[in-house]
GROMACS .gro file of C-alpha atoms in nm:
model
  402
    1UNK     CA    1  -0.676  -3.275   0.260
    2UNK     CA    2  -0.398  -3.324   0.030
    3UNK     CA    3  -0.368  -2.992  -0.177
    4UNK     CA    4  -0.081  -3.045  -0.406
    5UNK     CA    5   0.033  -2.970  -0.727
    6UNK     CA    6  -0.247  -3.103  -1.005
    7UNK     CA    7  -0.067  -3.344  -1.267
    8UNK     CA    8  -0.379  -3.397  -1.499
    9UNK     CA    9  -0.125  -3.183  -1.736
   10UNK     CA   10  -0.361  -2.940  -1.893
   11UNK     CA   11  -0.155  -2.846  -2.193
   12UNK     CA   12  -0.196  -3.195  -2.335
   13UNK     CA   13  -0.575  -3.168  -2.362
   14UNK     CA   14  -0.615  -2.833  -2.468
   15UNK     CA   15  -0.417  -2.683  -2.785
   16UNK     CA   16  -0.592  -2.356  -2.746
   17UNK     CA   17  -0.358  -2.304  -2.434
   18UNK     CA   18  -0.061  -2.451  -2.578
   19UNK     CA   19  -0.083  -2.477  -2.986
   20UNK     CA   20   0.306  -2.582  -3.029
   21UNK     CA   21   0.577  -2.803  -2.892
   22UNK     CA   22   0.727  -2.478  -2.761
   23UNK     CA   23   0.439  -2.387  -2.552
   24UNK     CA   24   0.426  -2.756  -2.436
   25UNK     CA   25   0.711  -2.766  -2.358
   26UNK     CA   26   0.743  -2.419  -2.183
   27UNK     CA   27   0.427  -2.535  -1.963
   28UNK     CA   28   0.560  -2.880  -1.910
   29UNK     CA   29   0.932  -2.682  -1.768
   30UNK     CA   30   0.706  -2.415  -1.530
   31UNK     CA   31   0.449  -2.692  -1.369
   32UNK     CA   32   0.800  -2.871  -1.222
   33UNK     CA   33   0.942  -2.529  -1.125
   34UNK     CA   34   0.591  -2.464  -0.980
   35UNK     CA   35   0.571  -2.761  -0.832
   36UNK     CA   36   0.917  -2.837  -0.685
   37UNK     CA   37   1.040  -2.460  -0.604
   38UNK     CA   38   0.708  -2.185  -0.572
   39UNK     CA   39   0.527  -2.411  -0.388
   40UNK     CA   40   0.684  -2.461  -0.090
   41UNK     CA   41   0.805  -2.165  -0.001
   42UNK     CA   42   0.459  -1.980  -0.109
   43UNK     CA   43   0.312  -1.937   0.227
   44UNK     CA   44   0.638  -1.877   0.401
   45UNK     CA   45   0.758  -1.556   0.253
   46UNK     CA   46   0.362  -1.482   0.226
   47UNK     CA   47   0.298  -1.459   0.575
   48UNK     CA   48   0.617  -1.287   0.650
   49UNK     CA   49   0.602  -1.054   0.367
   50UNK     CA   50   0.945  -1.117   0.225
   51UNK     CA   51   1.074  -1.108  -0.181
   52UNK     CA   52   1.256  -1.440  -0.253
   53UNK     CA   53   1.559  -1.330  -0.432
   54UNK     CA   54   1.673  -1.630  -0.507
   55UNK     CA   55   1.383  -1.772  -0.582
   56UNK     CA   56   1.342  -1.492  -0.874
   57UNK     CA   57   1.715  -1.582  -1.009
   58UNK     CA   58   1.623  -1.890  -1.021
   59UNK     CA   59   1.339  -1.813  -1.281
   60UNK     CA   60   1.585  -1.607  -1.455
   61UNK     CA   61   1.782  -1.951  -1.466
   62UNK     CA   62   1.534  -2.100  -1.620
   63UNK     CA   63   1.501  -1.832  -1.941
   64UNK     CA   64   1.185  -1.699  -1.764
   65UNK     CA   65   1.254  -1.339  -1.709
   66UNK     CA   66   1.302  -1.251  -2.116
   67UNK     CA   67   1.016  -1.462  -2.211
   68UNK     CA   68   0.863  -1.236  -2.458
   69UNK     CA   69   1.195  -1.057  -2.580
   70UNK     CA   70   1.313  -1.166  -2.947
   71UNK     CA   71   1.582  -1.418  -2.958
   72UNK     CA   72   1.845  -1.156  -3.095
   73UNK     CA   73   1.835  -0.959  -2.782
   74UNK     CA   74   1.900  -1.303  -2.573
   75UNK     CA   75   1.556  -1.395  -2.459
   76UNK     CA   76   1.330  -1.673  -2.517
   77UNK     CA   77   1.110  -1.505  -2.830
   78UNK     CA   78   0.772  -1.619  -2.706
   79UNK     CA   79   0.454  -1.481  -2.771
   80UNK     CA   80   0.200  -1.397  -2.486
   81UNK     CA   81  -0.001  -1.730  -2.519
   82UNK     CA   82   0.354  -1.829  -2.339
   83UNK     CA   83   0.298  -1.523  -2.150
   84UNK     CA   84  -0.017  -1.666  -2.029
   85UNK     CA   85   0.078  -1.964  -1.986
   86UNK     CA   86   0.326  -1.882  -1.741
   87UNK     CA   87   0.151  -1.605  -1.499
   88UNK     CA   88  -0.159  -1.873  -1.508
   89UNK     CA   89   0.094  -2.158  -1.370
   90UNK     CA   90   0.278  -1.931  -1.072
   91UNK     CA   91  -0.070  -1.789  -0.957
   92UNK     CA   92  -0.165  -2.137  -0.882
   93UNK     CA   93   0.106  -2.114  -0.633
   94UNK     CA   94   0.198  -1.806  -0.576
   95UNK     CA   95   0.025  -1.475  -0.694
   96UNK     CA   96   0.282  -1.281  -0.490
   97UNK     CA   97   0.524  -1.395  -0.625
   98UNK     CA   98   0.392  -1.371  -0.960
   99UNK     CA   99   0.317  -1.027  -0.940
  100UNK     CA  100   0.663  -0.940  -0.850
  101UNK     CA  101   0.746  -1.126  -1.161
  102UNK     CA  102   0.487  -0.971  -1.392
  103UNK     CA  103   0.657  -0.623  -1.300
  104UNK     CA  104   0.987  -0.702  -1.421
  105UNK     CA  105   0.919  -0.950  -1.690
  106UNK     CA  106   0.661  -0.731  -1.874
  107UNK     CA  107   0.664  -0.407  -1.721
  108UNK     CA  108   1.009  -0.348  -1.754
  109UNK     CA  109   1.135  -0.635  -1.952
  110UNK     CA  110   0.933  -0.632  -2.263
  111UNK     CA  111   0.831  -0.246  -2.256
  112UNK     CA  112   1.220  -0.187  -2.215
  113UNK     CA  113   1.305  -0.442  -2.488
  114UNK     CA  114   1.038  -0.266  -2.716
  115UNK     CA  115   1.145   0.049  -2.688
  116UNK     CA  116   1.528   0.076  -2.615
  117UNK     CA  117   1.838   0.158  -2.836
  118UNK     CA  118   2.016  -0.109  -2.915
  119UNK     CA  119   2.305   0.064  -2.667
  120UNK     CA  120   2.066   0.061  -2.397
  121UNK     CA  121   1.960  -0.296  -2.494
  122UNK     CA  122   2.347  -0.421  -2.501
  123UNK     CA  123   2.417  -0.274  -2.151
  124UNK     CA  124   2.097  -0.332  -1.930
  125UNK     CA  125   1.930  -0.675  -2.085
  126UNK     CA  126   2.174  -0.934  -1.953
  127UNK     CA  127   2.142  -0.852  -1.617
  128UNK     CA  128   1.746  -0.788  -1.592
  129UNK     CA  129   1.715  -1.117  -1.806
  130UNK     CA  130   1.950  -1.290  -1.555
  131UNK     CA  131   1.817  -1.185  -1.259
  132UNK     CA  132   2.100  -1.024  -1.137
  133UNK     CA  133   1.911  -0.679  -1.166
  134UNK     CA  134   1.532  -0.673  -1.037
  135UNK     CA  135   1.314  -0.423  -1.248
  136UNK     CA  136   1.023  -0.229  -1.237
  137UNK     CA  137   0.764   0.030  -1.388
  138UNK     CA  138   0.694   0.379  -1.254
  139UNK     CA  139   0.381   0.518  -1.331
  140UNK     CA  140   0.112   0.575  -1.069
  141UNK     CA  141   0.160   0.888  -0.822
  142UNK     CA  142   0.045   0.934  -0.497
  143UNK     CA  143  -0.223   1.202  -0.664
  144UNK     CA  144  -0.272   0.998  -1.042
  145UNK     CA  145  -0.299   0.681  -1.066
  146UNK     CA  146  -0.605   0.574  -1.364
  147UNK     CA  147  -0.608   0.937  -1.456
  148UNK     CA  148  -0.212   0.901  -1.661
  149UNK     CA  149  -0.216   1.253  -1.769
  150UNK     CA  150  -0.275   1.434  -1.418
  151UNK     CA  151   0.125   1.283  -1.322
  152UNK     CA  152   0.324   1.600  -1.159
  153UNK     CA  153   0.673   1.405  -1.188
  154UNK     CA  154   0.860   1.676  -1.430
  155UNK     CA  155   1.206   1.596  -1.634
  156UNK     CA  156   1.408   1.879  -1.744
  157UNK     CA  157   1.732   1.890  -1.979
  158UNK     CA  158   2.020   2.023  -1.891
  159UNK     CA  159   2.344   1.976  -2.110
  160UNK     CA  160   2.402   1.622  -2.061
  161UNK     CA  161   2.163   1.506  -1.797
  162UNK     CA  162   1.820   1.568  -1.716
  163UNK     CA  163   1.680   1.679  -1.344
  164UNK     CA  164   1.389   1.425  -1.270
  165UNK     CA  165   1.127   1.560  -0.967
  166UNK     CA  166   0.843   1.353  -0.838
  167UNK     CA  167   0.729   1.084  -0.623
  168UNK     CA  168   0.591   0.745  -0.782
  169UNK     CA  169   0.356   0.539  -0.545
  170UNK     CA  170   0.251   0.170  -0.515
  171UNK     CA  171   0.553   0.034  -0.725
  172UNK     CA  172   0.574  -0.310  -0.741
  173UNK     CA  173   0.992  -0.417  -0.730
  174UNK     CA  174   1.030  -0.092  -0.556
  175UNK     CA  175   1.225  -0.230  -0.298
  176UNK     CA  176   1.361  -0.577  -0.224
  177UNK     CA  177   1.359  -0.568   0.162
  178UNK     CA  178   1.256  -0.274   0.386
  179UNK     CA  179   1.578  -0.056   0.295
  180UNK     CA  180   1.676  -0.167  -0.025
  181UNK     CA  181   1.546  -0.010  -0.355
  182UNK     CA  182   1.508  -0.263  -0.679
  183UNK     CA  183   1.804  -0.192  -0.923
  184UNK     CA  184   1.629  -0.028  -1.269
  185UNK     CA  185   1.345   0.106  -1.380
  186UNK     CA  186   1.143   0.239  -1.633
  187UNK     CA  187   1.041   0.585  -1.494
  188UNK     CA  188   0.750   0.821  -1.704
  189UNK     CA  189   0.767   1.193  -1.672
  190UNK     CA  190   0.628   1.517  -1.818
  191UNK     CA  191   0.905   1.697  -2.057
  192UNK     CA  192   0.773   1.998  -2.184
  193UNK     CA  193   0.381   1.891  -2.111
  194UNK     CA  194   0.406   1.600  -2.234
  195UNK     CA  195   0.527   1.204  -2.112
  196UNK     CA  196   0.864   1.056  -2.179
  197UNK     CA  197   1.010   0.732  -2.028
  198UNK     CA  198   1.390   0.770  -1.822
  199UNK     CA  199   1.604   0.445  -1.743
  200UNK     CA  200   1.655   0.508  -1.366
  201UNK     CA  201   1.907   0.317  -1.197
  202UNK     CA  202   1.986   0.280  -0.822
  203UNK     CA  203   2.255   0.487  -0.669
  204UNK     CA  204   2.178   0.756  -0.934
  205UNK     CA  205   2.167   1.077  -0.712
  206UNK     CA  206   1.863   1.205  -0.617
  207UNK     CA  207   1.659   0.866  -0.617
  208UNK     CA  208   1.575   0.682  -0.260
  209UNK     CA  209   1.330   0.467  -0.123
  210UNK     CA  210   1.088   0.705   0.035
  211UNK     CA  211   0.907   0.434   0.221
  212UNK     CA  212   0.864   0.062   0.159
  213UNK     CA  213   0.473  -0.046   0.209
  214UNK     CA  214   0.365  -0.296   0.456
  215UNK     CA  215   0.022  -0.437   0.582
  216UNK     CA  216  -0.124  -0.506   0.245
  217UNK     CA  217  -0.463  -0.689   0.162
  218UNK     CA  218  -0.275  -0.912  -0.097
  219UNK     CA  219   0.036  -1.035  -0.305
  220UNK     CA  220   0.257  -0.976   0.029
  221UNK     CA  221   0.568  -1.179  -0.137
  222UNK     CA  222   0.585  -0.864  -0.405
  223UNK     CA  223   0.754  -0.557  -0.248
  224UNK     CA  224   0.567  -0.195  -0.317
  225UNK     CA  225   0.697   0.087  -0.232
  226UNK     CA  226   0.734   0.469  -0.283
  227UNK     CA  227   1.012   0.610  -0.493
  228UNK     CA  228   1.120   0.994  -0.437
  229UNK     CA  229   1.303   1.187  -0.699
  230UNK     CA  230   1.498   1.506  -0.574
  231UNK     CA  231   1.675   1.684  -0.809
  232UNK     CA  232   1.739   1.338  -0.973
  233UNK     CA  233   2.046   1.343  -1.228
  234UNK     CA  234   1.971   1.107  -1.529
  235UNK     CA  235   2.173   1.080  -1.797
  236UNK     CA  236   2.074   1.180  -2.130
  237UNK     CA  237   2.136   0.856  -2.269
  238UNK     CA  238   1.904   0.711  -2.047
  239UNK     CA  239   1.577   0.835  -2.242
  240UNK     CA  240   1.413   0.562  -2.387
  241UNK     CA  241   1.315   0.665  -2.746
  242UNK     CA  242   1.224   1.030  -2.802
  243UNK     CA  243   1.103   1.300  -2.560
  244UNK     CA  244   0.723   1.320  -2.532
  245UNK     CA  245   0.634   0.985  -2.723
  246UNK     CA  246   0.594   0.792  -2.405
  247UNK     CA  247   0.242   0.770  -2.387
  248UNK     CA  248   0.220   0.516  -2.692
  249UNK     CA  249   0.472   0.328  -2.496
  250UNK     CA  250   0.263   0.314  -2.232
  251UNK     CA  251  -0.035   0.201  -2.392
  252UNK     CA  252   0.098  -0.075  -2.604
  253UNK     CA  253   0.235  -0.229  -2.312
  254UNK     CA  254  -0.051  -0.202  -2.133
  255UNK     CA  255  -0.206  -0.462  -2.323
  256UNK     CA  256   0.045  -0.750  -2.264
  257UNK     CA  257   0.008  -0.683  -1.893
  258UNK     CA  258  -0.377  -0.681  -1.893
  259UNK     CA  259  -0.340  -1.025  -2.076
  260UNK     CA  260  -0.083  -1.135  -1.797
  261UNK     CA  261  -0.290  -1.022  -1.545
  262UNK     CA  262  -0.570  -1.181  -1.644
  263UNK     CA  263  -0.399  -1.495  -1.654
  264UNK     CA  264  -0.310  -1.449  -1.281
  265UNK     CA  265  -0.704  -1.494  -1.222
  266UNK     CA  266  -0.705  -1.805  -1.374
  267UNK     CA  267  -0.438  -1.922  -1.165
  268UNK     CA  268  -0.586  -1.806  -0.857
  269UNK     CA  269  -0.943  -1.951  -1.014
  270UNK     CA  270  -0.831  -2.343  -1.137
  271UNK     CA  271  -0.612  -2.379  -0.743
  272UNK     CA  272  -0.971  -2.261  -0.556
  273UNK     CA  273  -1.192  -2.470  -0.812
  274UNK     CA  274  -0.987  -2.744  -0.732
  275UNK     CA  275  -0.970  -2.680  -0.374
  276UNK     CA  276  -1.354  -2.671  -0.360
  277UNK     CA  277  -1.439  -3.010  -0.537
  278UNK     CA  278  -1.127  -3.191  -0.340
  279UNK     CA  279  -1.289  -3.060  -0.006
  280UNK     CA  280  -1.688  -3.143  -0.138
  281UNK     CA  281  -1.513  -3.489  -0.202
  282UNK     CA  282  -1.408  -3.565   0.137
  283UNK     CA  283  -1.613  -3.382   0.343
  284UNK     CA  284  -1.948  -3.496   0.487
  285UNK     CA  285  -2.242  -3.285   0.652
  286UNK     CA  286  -2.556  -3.470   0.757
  287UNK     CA  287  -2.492  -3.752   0.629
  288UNK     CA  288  -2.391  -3.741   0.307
  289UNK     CA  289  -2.073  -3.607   0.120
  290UNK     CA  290  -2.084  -3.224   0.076
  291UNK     CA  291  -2.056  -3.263  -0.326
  292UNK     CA  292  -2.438  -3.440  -0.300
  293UNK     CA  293  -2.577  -3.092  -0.157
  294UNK     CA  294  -2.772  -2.857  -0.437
  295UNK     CA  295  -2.564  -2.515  -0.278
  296UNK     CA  296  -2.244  -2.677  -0.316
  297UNK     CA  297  -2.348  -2.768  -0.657
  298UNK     CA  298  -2.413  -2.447  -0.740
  299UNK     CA  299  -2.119  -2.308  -0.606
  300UNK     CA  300  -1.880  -2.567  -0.820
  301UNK     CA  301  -2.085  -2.611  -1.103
  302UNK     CA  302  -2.104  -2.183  -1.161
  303UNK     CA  303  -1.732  -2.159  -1.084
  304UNK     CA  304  -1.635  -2.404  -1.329
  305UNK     CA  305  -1.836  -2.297  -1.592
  306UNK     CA  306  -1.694  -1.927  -1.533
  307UNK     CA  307  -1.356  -2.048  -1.506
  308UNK     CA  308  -1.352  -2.192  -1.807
  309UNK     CA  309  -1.515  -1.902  -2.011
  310UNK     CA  310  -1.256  -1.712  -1.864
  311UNK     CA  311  -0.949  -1.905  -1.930
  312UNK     CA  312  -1.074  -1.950  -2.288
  313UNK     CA  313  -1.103  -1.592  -2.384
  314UNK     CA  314  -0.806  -1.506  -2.228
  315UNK     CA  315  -0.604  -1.757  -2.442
  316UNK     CA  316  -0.790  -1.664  -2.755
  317UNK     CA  317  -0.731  -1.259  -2.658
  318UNK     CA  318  -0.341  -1.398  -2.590
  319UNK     CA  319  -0.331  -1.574  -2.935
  320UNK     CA  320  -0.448  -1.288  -3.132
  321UNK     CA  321  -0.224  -1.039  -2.952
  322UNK     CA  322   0.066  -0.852  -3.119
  323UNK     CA  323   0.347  -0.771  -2.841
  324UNK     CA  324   0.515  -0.501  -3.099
  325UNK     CA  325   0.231  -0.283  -3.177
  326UNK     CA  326  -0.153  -0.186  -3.042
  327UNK     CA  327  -0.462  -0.256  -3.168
  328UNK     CA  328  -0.626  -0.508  -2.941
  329UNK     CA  329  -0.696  -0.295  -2.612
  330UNK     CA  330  -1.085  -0.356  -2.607
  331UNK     CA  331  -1.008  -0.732  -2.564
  332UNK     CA  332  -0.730  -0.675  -2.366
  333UNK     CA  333  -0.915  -0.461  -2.098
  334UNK     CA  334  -1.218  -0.682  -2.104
  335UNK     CA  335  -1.048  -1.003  -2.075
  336UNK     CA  336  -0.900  -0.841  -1.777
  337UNK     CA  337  -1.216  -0.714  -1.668
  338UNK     CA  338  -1.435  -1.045  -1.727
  339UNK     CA  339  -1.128  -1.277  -1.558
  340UNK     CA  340  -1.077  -1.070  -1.268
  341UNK     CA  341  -1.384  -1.022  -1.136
  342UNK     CA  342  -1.400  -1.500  -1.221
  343UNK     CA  343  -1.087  -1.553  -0.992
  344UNK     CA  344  -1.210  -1.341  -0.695
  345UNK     CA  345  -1.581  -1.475  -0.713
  346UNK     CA  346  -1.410  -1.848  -0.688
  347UNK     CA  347  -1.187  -1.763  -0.435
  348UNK     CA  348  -1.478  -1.672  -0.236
  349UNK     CA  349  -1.690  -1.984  -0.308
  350UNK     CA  350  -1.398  -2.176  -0.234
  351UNK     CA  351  -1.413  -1.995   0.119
  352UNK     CA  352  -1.764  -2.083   0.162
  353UNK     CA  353  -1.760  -2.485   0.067
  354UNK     CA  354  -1.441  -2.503   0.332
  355UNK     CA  355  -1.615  -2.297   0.582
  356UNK     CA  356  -1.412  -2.245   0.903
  357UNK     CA  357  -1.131  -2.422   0.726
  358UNK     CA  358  -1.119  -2.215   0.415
  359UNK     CA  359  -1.097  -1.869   0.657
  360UNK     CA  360  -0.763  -2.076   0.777
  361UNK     CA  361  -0.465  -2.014   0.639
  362UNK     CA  362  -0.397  -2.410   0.578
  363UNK     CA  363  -0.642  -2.470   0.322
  364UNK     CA  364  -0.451  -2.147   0.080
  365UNK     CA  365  -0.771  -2.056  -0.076
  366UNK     CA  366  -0.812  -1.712   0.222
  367UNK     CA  367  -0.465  -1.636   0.078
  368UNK     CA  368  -0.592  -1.605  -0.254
  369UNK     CA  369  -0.901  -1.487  -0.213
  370UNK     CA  370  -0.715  -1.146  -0.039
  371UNK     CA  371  -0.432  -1.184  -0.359
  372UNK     CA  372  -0.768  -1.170  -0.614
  373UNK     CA  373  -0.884  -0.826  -0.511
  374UNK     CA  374  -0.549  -0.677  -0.664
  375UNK     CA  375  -0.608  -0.774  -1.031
  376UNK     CA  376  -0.924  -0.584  -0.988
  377UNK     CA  377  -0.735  -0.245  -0.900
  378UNK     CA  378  -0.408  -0.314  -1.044
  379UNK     CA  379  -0.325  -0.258  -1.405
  380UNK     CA  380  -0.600  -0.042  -1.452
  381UNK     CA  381  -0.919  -0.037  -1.229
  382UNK     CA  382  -1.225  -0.244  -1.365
  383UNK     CA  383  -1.409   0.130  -1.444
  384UNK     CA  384  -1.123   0.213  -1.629
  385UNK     CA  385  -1.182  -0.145  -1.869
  386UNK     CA  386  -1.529  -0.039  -1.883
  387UNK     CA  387  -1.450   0.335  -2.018
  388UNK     CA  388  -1.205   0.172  -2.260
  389UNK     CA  389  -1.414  -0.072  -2.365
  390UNK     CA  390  -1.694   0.179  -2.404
  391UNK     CA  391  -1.497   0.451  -2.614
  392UNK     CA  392  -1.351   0.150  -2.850
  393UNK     CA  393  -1.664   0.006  -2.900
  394UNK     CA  394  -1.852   0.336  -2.978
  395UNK     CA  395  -1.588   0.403  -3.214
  396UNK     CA  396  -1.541   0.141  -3.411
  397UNK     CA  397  -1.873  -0.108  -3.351
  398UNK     CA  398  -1.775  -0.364  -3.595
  399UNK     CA  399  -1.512  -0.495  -3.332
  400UNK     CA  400  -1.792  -0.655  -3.184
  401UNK     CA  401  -1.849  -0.897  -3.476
  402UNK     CA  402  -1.455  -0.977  -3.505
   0.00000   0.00000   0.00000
């Protein structure tokens, strides 16, 4: 079965996924990197869990790592439709890979673009935007990950430094091979009770790799690992904003990277959709091609009716989203919550039409089905979308009619 890039060039057909000539052309620029470059190396540096480096420059290359950041800070000044648009088209490929990209690009990238003086911004953007520095977010613990409050990582000031203690678990970009930490990140700890953001750097003293994490389920091109903080010395300048203010920070990039994420399942759903009617195309049982039996119906009919309910509330969530302020979490969360729970039920239909083949690593759709589960525990678990959803609906009901 020939399982290759699709050309039926989606962002023609549909302007709800890509309104302008600068989404069109964004999507147009991403299916050829896609298709000439993530592709085939995806299963490669998937099976032997490795980060391509070069791979990720290459994006950066391409203007792909600022995507979101405004034009006078040298990115790209996109919007998260283009957001979308892009995590959709690598998770096709590559979730892995994506993921990896989805940490730096919007967890560091755009929450460090938001947020940062324009010193910071003047000093730390070129390289991160380049490539030349890999980034990352620090937030889950090996003790609190959903619950945000219950983190024990403590930053204290001291004249012209502060001392940052804690450990930080599950971080994607933590490390880049099995002894080498990522180069920057965006680190949240508790000053005076409360959560403030550091810019951590590698070879600041006091930070190391405490162990990089092997043997996952999923997304095995994306490095996680544990980062320890000893008596870490940051420098003062290195607080992003004010002391204590973090947690609005946090939140307000949370949406953009429930929106990305989101978008991953779609990726992940439109390769195993496509996977399933190729193979119910060619294959025969009893007879008769596998597409002509009422099962296998079901199975592609339901998937691409949920696939498309997904992918067009995510775009519409994606359209109505403002990257420099909150206000949208409800949709946010539950287009993260409807969309992952789309891409892993595909995945697994797509295991079921291919039957022995589609347990075989040839046939992708086993790979993806293992990189679904994560979007349904990353980025907030889907009983954290539900309490969100729950407390902003009860709260304000009208959202419902917006």
């Amino acid at each position: 079965m020939n399982d290759r890039t699709s050309d039926t060039q989606w962002w023609k057909e549909f302007p709800l996924h890509a309104p302008t000539e600068e989404h069109r052309l964004l999507a147009r620029t991403v299916e050829a990197f896609v298709r000439d470059e993530v592709e085939p190396q995806a299963q490669v540096f998937n099976r032997e869990e490795r980060f391509n480096r070069a791979l990720f420059q290459r994006a950066g290359e391409l203007g792909l790592l600022g995507l979101t950041v405004p034009a006078e800070d040298g990115g790209s000044g996109l919007d998260a439709t283009a957001a979308v648009i892009v995590h959709e088209a690598l998770s096709w490929s590559d979730p892995g890979f994506c993921l990896a990209y989805l940490a730096h690009a919007v967890l560091f990238v755009h929450n460090f673009s938001t947020n940062a003086s324009v010193a910071q911004k003047c000093r730390v953007l070129p390289k991160v935007l380049s490539g030349e520095w890999i980034g990352g977010m620090c937030m889950t613990e090996p003790e609190a990950g959903t619950d945000v409050l219950g983190m024990r990582s403590t930053a204290e000031r001291r004249g012209d430094h502060y001392i940052l203690n804690g450990r930080k678990m599950f971080i994607t970009n933590g490390a880049v091979d099995d002894s080498t930490l990522g180069d920057v990140f965006l680190v949240y700890a508790k000053t005076g009770g409360k959560i403030s953001t550091f810019l951590v750097e590698k070879g600041f003293p006091g930070f190391s790799l405490g162990q990089r994490l092997h043997d996952k389920l999923g997304m095995r091109s994306s490095m996680t690992a544990e980062l320890v903080f000893e008596n870490c010395i940051v420098p003062a300048e290195n607080l992003i904003g004010n002391e204590g203010e973090s947690l609005h920070h946090m939140m307000r990039n949370l949406e953009i990277e429930r929106v990305a994420l989101a978008a991953m399942s779609l990726g992940i759903a439109m390769r195993c959709l496509e996977t399933m009617v190729r193979y119910a195309n060619e294959r025969h049982a009893f007879g008769v091609p596998l597409r002509d039996h009422g099962q296998i119906q079901r199975y592609i009919g339901d998937s691409f009716a949920e696939f498309r309910a997904a992918r067009s509330y995510v775009y519409d969530v994606a359209r109505r989203l403002d990257l420099r302020s909150l206000g949208n979490r409800a949709d946010a969360d539950a287009a993260k919550l409807f969309a992952a729970r789309v891409g892993k039920d595909i995945a697994d239909r797509a295991i079921q039409v291919l039957g022995g083949y589609g347990y075989m690593g040839e046939y992708v759709v086993e790979r993806l089905w293992r990189d679904a589960k994560l979007i349904e525990i990353g980025g907030g678990t889907l009983e954290a979308h539900q309490k969100n959803i729950t407390k902003d609906l009860c709260r304000d009901p009208e959202w419902i009619r917006r």
